[in-house]
Structure formats: structure tokens, C-alpha cells
Amino acid sequence: MVKIIFKSVLSFMVLVGLLTSCKKMDLAPTDRFSELNFWESSENVNNALNNVYNRMYTSQLFFYNEALSDNAYTRLGISAGFPDAISSGSFTPTLARFQDEWSYYYTGIKAANVFLDNVDKNTTLDPALKNRMKAEVRFIRAFHYFKLTNWWGDVPLLTHDITPDESKAVTRTPKADVVKFITDELDAVAAILPTNTQYAAADRGRITKGAAKALKARVLLYQGNRMAEVAAICEDLMNNQSANGSYSLVTKYEDVFSPSNEYNSEVMLDIQYVPNLRTWGEYIDFAPLSAGARGNNMAPTQELVNSYVMLNGKKINEAGSGFDENNPYTGRDPRLAATIIYHGATWRNANGTNQTIYIKPGSDPDASAKNEYKASGQGTATGYYWKKYYDPTATAGFNSGLNLILIRYAEVLLMYAEAKNALGQMDASVWDKTIGALRRRAGFTDPAALAFPGGDLTEIIRNERRTEFAMEGLRIDDIRRWKIAEQVMNGWAHGARFGDPSVDNGYLRVQQRVFDPSRHYLWPLPASELAKNTNLSQNPNY
């Protein structure tokens, strides 16, 4: 299987410096590339495109954004972008995370704008190929702007490369105008990009027509008031796969994230990695200690565990669910065991052997074994570890070349269900091809869990998104767009029932969360950006 290797390219970064800091020269040197002749080389154009791809997203953001939500807790935020400070409400506009993420997206936008402003200087590339390349870059630029608007609302909209002096005078563009730019761009590139079935094997992993349409559906879904458009896009993706690309649910949930099943039928957009060349290594702080991890820095919360329904479809606190607090992991949604390692769960090692993970203090029959729960300050703080995205083929230190999926077909189905429900059009047919299909794929067989329940399905759909996409970075955006963050992010985040029975019925208290709805639905603009540019304004109440 051939992968595209997206890498930083020194020659391209030298060019960026030339374009932003040097005066234009009249003569191009003949022994090296300069601003005047860089783009004449098709290899340089490809390298510049790879550089734009490389800046699309990171594994740290992908994973650790879970700890910004009620799904996860991290105890050493300084090494993970300070999600602990944000989720506890104990931050100021000077927090490094805000500057780092603002700079990350605008650096990506600059790379995209440099490419788009200059690529037509190349006269040797096939025009159709060059047009496709520009569409890929426009998609990534739109992706960056979508992330910026989610965190900050109004942001400067830069559609061409600007000088350092110009950057000190830009103003914030209203979010609605930025969103229109994003959706217009995605419409434009969707008309240009190939489908996933039209790319050659060597080009697998490139941005597709289906990805552009799916991202537009997500952008509109997040606006909250454009559900008819969301439903129409999802119907198009579901029903016109000859035109949009071929997508379907993978038969087994856990196989979606398996290294042996990359580029599977569910993947619409992913971050590309290559074993031994471009890897991510966060799992060394997610896996159990006894499985070779160095410690635990992000763990699932009890609140996430509680969200997995029983096999009969009932919530654990619902009458008739059959939930047993003394045997809490039996009879649950199979996605729980596919996502989270809990006390007594089985871990499959890279060599094919299995081991039981003993997390509850004093439970390991080997008295000399490390206690997985807060062992010397290194074990899980919540009593849980992650299982989803564990790569048994990773090299030493859990360095993995497994792709990380940003958009998958399951999300199209759940966006469709959410939109149809919001429009008052949810019925048995929509249920069956969305939530019903996802539950069947997950392993539910009880008719009570699979049958259309009728009524307002808002809470069921929201919970289905939570359990389907846990550890995929969507939860924080969901609780913000639904305006429920002040409900779920105020009070204690909990861990397993290993604590004092007189306090929260024994469920561990791991972090006090604070979410102020008058401020926290938008991040503060970085203090350093405001200092450099007085034309920028701060978000309310900061």
C-alpha cells in the first residue's frame, strides 16, 4: 500500500522567507532556486503542496482535544497544549495554547496563500493537475478557517499572502462572512476534486470531492440553523456515490482504526502517517503501564464510560436497563470495550499474547506488579486507559504510522440523523439507515436497541455521536455548538469507583471543571496578537 508522504520542505520554507522579507531581484541565479524561478520546477510545486498538507492538523490536537471536553482528563497539560487549564477555567489570554494554535492555523493559511499566489508561474505542469492541486490547497485553507471560527468566532480573513507590515493592520472579519467564504470554497473545490475511486493508488490520502462535501456539511451543522442544507448534502453523499465517491460502514467497529485496514471504505479524510518516516507517539502516555507505557497523561472519564448504553438500548440509570453497579462493564454497548480499557479488560499485545489489565488497587494477583491506578504518580488518574487507535505494529515507544481519521462516513450518517431530527423529519426509515445501522455495526442485536423509538431523539442522537466518536476530537465542538458546555463542564470530572464511598458514591474526583458561558464559548485572542495589532479586538469578558 502506497502512502503520500507529507513532509516539511526546506526549499519551500526558504522561498516563504524570500517572499516575505527580501526585495525582488531582477535576475534569477542559475545555480540555485530563487523567488524568480522556484515555481518553474514541478518538483518544487509538489514539495510546496506537501508542505501545505503537512500543516493541516497534528496528532496532539487530534487526541488531546478530548481533554477539553467531558470525555477525558489530562494531568500534565504543559506537555499537551494546556487542556487542563482550559477545562478547569483557570486560564488568561496569555496562555501559550491560544498563541500556539492561532499561529499554527495562520501559518498554514500563509503556506496555502503563498502556494495559490505563485503556482501559476509554473508552465510545465498539466493544467488539470495544477487545478486539482489548487483545489486541495483551498480545501486545507478552508479547514484552517473553520477551526479558527470554532475557537474565536470573528477572525481575520486573508485570501492572499500579506506582508509583515500589512499583518499589523488587519481586522477581524465577522464569523458569518468567514463561514460563507469556507462554504463557497468547498463548493468550488468539490466541483474540481476527484472522487476517492478516481485517484490512483499512489495518490490515496489526497483530498477528495467526498471530503469537501462532508466538511461543508459539518461546517453548516455547526452553525445550528442550516439543517435543511446539511440534510441535502448528506443525502447526496449517501445516495449518489457514483458521483461523489464510494463510502460505506466498515463491518466491525474496531476495524475502522486497525493498521491492517487503512484507507477503508469509511475514511473520507485522514492525517497521513508513514511507519518509520512520519509517525505519532502519543500512545506511550495512553496505554496501560503493564503494556509498556511510560505513564498516563490522558485518561477517559467516568462520565464518558457512563454514556455507553446497555445492550437493550437503555441508559444505565434508566428503569429496566439491567445495569449492575457492582459489575458495571457487562451488557454494555460494545463500543465501550473497543474504545476504553477498564478494570479486568483484556489487552492484546503486539506479539499476539493477551493480558488482563488490573486497575483496581490491590486486585492484581501478582503482588509485585505495578498498580495501574496512580502507580508512583504514573498510572491512570481515572481508573481507565484508551484502547481505540492502539497500533500493535508500532515501533518502540509506541511510534505509529497509522493514519488518524478526521472525517469518516459514520459522521455523514449521524449528521443526517441530527439534521432530519431538527427538521422534524426523523422517522423509522431515517433511523434505520443511520443510528440503526451504526448500532448493528457496533454489535447490538436486541430489537429494543435497534427499533425506532419515536419521539424527540435529540438526546439519543447526541449520545450516539459521543460514543461513536470518542477519542476522535469531536466532543468539544459538539458540547459548544449545542450550548451544553456549562452543564457538562461545571463540577467534578470523575474516575472509576475506587474512592471513598462517602464521597460521590466512591467515584474518584479527578478535576474540578469550570465553564463560564459568558466567556468560554469563545477563546480569548492571544494577548501577544493584540499587542502587535491594535486593530484587533478582544472577545467578550476577557
PDB file of C-alpha atoms in Angstrom, residues 15 80 93 115 170 191 211 293 323 454 504:
ATOM      1  CA  LEU A  15      11.021  30.650  -0.525  1.00  0.00           C
ATOM      2  CA  ALA A  80      -0.249  18.633  25.714  1.00  0.00           C
ATOM      3  CA  PRO A  93      -5.383  35.375  27.439  1.00  0.00           C
ATOM      4  CA  PHE A 115       1.101  28.386  -2.998  1.00  0.00           C
ATOM      5  CA  VAL A 170      -5.704  43.541   9.621  1.00  0.00           C
ATOM      6  CA  ALA A 191     -16.515  20.591  -8.491  1.00  0.00           C
ATOM      7  CA  ALA A 211     -14.295  15.071   1.759  1.00  0.00           C
ATOM      8  CA  ALA A 293       3.558   2.722  28.545  1.00  0.00           C
ATOM      9  CA  PHE A 323     -27.233  -2.124  34.889  1.00  0.00           C
ATOM     10  CA  GLY A 454     -40.197   7.583  18.140  1.00  0.00           C
ATOM     11  CA  ASP A 504     -19.721  10.778  45.207  1.00  0.00           C
TER      12      ASP A 504
END
